[in-house]
CSV table of C-alpha atoms in Angstrom, one decimal:
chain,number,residue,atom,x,y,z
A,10,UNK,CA,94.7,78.2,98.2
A,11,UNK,CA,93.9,79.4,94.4
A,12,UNK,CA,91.2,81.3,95.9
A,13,UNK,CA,92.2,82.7,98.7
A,14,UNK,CA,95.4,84.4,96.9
A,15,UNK,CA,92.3,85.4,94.6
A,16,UNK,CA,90.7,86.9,97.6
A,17,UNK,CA,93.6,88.7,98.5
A,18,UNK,CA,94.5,90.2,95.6
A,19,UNK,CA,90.8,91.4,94.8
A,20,UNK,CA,91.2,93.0,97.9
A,21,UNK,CA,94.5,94.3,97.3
A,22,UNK,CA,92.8,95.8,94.4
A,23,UNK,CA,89.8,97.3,96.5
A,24,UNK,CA,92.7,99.3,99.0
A,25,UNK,CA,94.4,100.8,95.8
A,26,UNK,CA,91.6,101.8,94.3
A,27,UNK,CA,89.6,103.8,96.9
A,28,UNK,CA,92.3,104.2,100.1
A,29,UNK,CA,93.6,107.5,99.2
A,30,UNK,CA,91.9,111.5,99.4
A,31,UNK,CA,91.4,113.9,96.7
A,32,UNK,CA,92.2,117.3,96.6
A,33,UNK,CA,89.0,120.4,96.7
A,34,UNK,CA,87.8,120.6,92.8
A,35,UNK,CA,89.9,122.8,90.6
A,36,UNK,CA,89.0,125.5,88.6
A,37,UNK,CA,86.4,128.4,88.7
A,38,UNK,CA,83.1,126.7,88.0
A,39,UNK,CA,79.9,126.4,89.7
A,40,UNK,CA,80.9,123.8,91.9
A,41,UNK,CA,84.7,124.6,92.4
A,42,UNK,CA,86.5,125.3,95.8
A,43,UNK,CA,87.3,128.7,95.0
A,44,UNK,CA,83.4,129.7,94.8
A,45,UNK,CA,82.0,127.2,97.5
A,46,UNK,CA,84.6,128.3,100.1
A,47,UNK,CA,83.5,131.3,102.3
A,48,UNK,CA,82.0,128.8,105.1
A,49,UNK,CA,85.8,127.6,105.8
A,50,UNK,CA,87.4,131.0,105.4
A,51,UNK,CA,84.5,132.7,107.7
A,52,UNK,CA,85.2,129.0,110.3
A,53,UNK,CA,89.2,130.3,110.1
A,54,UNK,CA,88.9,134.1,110.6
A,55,UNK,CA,87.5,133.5,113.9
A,56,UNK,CA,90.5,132.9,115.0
A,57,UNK,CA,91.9,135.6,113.9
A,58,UNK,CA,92.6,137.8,116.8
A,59,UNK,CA,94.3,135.0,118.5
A,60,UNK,CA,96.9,134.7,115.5
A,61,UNK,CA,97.4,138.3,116.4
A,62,UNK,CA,98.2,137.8,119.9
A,63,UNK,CA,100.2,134.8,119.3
A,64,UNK,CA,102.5,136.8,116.7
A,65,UNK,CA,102.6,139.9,119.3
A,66,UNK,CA,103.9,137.7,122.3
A,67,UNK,CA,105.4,134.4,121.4
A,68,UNK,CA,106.6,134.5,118.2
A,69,UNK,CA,110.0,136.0,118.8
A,70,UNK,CA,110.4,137.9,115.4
A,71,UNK,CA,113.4,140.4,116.2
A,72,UNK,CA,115.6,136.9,117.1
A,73,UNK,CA,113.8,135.3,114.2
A,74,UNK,CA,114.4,137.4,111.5
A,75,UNK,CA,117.9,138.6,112.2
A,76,UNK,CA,118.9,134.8,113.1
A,77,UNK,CA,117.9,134.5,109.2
A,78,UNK,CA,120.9,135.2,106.9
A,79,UNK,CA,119.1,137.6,104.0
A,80,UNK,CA,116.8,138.9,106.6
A,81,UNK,CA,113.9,137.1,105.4
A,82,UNK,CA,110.9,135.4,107.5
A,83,UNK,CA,109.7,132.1,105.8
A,84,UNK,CA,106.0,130.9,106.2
A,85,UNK,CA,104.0,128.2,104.7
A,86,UNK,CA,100.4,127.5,104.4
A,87,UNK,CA,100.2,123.7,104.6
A,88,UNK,CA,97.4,122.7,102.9
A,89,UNK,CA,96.4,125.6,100.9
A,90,UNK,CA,93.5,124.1,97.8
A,91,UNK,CA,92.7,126.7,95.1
A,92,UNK,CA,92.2,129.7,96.9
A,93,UNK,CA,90.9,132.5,97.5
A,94,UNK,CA,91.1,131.6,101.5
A,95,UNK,CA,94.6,130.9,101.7
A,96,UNK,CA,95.5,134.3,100.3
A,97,UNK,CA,93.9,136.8,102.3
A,98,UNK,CA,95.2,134.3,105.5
A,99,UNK,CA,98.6,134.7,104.7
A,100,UNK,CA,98.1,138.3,104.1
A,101,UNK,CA,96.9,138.8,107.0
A,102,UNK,CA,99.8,136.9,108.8
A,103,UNK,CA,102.2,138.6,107.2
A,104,UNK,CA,100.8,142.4,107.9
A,105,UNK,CA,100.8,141.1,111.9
A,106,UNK,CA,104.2,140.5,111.5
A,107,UNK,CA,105.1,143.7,110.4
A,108,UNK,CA,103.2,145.3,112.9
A,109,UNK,CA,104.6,143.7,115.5
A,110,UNK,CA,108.4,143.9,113.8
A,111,UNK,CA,107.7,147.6,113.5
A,112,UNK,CA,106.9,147.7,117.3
A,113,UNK,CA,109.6,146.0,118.6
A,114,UNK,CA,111.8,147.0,116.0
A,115,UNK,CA,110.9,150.7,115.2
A,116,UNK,CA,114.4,152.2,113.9
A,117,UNK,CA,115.1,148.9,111.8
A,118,UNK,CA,114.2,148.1,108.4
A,119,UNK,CA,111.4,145.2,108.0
A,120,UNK,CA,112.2,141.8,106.7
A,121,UNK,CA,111.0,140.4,103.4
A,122,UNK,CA,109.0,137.5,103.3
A,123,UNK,CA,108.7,134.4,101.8
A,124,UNK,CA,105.3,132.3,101.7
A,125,UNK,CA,105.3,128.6,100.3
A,126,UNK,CA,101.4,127.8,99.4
A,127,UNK,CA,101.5,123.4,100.0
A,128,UNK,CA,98.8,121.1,99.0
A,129,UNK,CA,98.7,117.5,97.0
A,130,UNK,CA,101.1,117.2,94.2
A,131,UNK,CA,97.0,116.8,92.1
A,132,UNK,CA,95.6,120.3,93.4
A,133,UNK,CA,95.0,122.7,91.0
A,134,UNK,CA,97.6,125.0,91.3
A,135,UNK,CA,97.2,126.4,87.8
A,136,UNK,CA,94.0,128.1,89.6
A,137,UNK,CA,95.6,129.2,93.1
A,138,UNK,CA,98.5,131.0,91.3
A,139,UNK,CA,96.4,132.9,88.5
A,140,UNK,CA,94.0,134.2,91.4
A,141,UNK,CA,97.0,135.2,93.4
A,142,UNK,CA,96.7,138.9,94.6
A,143,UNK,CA,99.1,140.8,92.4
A,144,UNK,CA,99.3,143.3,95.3
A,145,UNK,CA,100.5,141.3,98.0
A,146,UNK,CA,103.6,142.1,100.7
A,147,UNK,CA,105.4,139.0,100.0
A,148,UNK,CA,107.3,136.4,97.7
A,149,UNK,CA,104.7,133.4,96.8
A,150,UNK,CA,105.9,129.8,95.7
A,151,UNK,CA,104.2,126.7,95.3
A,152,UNK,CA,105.3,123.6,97.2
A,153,UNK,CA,103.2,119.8,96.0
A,154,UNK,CA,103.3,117.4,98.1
A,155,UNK,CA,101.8,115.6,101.1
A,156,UNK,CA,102.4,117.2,104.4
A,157,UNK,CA,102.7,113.7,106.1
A,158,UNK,CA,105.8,114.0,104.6
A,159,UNK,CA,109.1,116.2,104.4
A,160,UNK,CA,108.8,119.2,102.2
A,161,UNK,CA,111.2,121.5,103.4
A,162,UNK,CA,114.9,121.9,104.4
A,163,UNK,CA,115.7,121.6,108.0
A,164,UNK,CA,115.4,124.6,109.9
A,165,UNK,CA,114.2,126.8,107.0
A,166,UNK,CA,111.0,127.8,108.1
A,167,UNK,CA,109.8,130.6,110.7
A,168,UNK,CA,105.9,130.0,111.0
A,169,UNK,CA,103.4,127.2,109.2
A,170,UNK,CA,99.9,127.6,109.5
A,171,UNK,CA,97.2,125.0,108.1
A,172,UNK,CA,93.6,125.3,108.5
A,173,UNK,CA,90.9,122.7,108.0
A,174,UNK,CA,93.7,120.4,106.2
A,175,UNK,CA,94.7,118.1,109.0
A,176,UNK,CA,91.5,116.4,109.3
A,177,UNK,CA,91.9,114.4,106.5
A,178,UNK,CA,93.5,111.0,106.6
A,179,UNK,CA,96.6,110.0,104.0
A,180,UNK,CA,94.4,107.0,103.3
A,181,UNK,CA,91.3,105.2,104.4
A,182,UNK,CA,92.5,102.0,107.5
A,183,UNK,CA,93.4,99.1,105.3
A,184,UNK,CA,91.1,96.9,107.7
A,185,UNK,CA,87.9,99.1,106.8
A,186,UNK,CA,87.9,98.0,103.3
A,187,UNK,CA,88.5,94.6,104.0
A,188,UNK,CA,85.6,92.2,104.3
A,189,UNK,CA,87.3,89.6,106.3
A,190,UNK,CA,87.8,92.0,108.9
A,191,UNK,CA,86.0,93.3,112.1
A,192,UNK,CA,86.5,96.5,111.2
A,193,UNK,CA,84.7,95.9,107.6
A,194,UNK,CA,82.6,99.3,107.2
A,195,UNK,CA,79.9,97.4,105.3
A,196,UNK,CA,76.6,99.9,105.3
A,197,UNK,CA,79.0,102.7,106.6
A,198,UNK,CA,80.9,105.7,104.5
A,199,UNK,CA,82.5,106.5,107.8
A,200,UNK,CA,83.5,105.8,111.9
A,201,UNK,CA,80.9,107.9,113.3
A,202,UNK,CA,78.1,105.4,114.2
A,203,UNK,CA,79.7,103.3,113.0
A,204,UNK,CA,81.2,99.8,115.0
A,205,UNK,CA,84.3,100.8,117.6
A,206,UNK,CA,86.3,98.6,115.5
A,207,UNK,CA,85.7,101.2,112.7
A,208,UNK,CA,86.2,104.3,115.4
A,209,UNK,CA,89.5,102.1,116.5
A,210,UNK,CA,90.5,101.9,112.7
A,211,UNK,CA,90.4,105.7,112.1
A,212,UNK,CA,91.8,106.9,115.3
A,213,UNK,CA,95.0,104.4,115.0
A,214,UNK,CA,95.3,106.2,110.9
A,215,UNK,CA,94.9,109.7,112.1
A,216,UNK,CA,97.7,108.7,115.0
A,217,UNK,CA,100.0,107.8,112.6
A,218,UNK,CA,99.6,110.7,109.8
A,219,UNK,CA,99.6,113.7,112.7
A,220,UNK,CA,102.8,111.6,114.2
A,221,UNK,CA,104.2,112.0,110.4
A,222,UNK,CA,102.7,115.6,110.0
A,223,UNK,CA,104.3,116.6,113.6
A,224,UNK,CA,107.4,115.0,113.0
A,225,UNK,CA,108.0,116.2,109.7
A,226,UNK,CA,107.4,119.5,110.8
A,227,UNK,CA,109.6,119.6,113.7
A,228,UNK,CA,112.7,118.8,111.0
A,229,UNK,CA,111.3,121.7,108.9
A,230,UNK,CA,110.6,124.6,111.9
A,231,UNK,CA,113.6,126.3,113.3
A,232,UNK,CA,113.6,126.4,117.0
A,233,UNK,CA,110.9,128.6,118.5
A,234,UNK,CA,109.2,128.4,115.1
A,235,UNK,CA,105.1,128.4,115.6
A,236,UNK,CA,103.0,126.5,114.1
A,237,UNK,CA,99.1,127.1,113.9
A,238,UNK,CA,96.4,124.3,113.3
A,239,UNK,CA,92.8,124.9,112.7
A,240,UNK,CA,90.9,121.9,112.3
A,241,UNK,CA,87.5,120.1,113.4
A,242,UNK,CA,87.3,118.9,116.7
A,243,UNK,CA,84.6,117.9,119.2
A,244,UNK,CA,84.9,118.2,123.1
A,245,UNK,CA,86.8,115.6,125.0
A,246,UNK,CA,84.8,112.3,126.1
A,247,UNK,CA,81.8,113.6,123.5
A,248,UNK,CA,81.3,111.7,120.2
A,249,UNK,CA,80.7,114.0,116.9
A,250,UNK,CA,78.5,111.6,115.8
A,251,UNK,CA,75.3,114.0,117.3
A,252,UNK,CA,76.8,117.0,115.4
A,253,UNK,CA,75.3,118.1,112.1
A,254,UNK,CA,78.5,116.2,110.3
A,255,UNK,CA,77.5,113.0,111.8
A,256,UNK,CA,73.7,113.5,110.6
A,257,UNK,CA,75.6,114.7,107.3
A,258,UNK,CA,77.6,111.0,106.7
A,259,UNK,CA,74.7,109.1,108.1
A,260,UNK,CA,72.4,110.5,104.9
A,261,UNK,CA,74.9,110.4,102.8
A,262,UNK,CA,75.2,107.2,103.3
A,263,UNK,CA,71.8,106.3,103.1
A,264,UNK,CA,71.5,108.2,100.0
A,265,UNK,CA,74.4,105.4,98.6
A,266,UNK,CA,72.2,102.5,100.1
A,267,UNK,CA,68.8,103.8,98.4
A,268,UNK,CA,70.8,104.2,95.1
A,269,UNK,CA,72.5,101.0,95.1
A,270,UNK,CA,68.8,99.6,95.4
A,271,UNK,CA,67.8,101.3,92.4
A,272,UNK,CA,70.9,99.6,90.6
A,273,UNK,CA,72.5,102.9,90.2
A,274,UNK,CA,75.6,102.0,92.0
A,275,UNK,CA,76.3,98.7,93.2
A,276,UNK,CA,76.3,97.1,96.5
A,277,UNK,CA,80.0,96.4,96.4
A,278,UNK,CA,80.8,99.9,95.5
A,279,UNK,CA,79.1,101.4,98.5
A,280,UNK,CA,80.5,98.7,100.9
A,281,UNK,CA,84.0,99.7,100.0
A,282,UNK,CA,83.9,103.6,100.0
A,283,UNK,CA,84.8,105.6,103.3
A,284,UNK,CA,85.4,109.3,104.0
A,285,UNK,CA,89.6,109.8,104.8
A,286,UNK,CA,88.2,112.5,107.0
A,287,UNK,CA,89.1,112.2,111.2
A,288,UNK,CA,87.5,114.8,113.9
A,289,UNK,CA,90.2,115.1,116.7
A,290,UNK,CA,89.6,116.1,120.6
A,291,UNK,CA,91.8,118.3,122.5
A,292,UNK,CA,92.6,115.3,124.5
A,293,UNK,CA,93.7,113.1,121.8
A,294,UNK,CA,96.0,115.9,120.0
A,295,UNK,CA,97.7,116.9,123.3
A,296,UNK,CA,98.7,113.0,123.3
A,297,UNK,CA,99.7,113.1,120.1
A,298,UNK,CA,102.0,116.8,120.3
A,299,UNK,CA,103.6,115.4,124.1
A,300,UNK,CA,104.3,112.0,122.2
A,301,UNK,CA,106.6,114.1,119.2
A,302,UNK,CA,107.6,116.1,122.2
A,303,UNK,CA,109.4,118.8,119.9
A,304,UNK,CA,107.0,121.2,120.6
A,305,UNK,CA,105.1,123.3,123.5
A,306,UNK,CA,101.6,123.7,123.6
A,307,UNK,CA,101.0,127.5,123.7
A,308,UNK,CA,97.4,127.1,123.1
A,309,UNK,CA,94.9,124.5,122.5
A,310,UNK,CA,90.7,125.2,122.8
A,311,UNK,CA,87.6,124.5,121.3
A,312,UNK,CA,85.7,127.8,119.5
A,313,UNK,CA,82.7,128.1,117.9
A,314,UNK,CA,83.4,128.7,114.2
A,315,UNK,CA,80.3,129.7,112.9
A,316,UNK,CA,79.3,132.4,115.0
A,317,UNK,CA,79.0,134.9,112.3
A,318,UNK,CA,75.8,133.2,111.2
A,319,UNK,CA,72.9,134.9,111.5
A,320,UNK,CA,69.1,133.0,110.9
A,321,UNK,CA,69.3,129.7,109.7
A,322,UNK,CA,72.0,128.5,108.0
A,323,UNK,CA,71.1,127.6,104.0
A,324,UNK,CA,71.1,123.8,103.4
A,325,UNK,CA,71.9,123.7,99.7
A,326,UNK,CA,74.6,126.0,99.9
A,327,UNK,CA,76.1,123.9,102.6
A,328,UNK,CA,75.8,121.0,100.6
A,329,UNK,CA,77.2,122.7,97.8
A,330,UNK,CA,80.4,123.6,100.0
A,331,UNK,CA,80.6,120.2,101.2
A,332,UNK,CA,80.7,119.3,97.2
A,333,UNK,CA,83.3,121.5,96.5
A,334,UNK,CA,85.4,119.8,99.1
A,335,UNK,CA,84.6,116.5,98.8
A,336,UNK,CA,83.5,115.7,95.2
A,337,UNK,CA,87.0,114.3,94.4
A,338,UNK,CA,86.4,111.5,96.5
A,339,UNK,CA,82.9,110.4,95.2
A,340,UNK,CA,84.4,111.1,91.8
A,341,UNK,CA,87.2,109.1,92.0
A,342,UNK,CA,84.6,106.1,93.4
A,343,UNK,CA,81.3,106.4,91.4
A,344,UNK,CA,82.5,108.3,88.6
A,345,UNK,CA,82.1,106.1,85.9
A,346,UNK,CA,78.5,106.6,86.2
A,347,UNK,CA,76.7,109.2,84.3
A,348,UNK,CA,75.9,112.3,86.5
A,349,UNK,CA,76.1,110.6,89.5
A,350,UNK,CA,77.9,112.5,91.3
A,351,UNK,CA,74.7,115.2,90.8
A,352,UNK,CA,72.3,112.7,91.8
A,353,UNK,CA,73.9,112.2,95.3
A,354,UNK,CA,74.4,115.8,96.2
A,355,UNK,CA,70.9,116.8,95.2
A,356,UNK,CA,69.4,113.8,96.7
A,357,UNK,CA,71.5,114.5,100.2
A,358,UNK,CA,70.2,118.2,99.8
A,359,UNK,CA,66.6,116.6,100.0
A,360,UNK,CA,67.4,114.6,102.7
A,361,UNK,CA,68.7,117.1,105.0
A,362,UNK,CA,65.4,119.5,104.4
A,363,UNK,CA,63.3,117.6,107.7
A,364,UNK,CA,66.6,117.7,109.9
A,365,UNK,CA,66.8,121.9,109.3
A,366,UNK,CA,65.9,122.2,113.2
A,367,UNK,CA,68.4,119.7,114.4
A,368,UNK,CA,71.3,121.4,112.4
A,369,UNK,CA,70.4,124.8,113.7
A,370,UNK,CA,69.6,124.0,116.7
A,371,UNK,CA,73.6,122.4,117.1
A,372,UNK,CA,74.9,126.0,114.7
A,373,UNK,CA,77.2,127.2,117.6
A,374,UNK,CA,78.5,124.3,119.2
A,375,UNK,CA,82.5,124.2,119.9
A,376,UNK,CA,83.6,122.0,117.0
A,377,UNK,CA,86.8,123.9,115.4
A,378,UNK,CA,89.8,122.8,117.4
A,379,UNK,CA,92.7,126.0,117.3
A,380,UNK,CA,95.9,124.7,118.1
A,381,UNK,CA,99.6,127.0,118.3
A,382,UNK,CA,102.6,125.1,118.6
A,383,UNK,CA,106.1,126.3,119.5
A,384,UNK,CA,109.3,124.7,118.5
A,385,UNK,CA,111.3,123.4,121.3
């Protein structure tokens, strides 16, 4: 009995420890978000156009603005990091608004508006406000917190937008981390390839934090609010684990194994760290929006995101994007080891050089999901 409530407790330990996400790294240096971001803001702009036409013909501003007592439209970027992407998104948001105010509107004066920047109550916001545009047409605030969660009052908000946010989990599945389960990841930093009692693991997590995420924001979005999501997807019935991020976990992975050999890390340390990071289908989050059923679907399809790419795309710099990212994670894991965290991007970097065809050859496949919500 001793042992097993030693047992338990060890691995109560573990799922403290290494359950939870990180927010992007902080700051302005080499390998912060704010200079390894461009890929996402380039993955998000691509979707630009359709924000336009959503604004122009469902998002019902002349109700919306005058329904609002000081005639003010509030938005909110759930999700936001460091910067500079979520800035010149919500700029450009806000200036489709007042295009399409002025056109339906033309003799009335334009509201004001009010953008809330969200992200983990640990994200650098120090950073995000100090690169702020001083020039921009709205009022800026700062709201920390999770987004699996209420953060606003109810009915206060006009329009949310998040982008490349929703993919990652609140925490990593209890039973992954836990050796006395089936689902025990041992060998694995994520589902993809990974057993389907893994894949069953992560998709029962990311069920329950987009139920939380939906629900909260159906208190928070005043009727016919939208909502915009922009996140990774693959194509229904089609596993992600042949896309260039399922080549990407597998090496990283095996750059864990081959430095736990080499007494680097130890065995224990890679067995028990995951990625909190979920691709959806359209399939799955149609489920999951008609389950909340507070919301319409306006629109919901698969686009290539990195059609802008021209040539080859550079494997270091992805890698370095990936760090920028993701380096809180590893950190937070490994980090007691002296520049480790190096050693595992550069040695990932190597590792990806003899799958350059593969990746490119897979550039322009359909992987970012675009989602607009209406509330009901």
């Amino acid at each position: 009995m001793a042992k097993l409530l030693q047992d338990s407790c060890n691995q109560d330990a573990i799922f403290s420890k290494f359950s939870h996400s990180s927010p992007a790294n902080g700051g302005n240096g080499t390998h912060s978000y704010s200079n390894n971001s461009s890929y996402q803001r380039l993955f998000a702009n691509v979707e630009r156009a359709k924000i336009d036409q959503e604004i122009a013909h469902n998002f019902e501003i002349q109700k919306l603005s005058s329904s609002s007592p000081s005639n003010t439209l509030v938005l909110a970027d759930m999700g936001c990091a460091t910067g500079p992407n979520t800035f010149g998104t919500m700029q450009h948001i806000v200036k489709s608004m007042k295009r399409t105010f002025q056109s339906v509107c033309p003799t009335s004066p334009l509201p004001e508006f009010q953008v809330f920047f969200n992200d983990q109550t640990t994200n650098d916001f120090n950073t995000l406000f100090q690169s702020m545009p001083k020039d921009r047409d709205y009022f800026a605030a700062g709201v920390a917190g999770s987004f699996h969660q209420r953060l606003f009052p109810t009915s206060s908000v006009q329009f949310m937008h998040s982008s490349y946010a929703v993919h990652w989990l609140s925490r990593i599945p209890e039973e992954v981390l836990d050796e006395r389960s089936p689902a025990w990841n041992k060998g694995k930093i994520h589902y993809l390839g990974a057993a389907e009692t893994v894949a069953a693991a992560y998709a029962a997590q990311y069920a329950k934090d987009m139920g939380d995420f939906l629900r909260a924001r159906a208190e928070e979005l005043v009727e016919g609010g939208i909502m915009v999501i922009i996140t990774s997807g693959s194509p229904d019935g089609v596993s992600a684990a042949g896309l260039p991020s399922g080549l990407l976990y597998d090496l990283l992975a095996s750059t864990l194994i081959d430095m736990s050999k080499e007494g680097l890390v130890s065995e224990a340390e890679v067995d028990t760290f995951n990625l909190p990071i979920y691709i959806t289908c359209p399939a799955e989050m149609r489920q999951l929006v008609e389950q909340n059923g507070q919301f319409s679907i306006e629109r919901m399809e698969l686009t290539a995101p990195t059609t802008w790419i021209e040539g080859a795309v550079d494997t270091r710099e992805w890698i370095d994007h990936i760090r920028a990212a993701m380096e809180g994670i590893f950190t937070n894991h490994f980090g007691n080891h002296p520049n480790i965290i190096d050693q595992i991007f550069e040695r990932v970097t190597h590792k990806l050089e003899p799958y350059n065809e593969e990746v490119n050859s897979k550039l322009h496949e359909k992987v970012q999901l675009f989602v607009v919500l209406k509330r009901i």
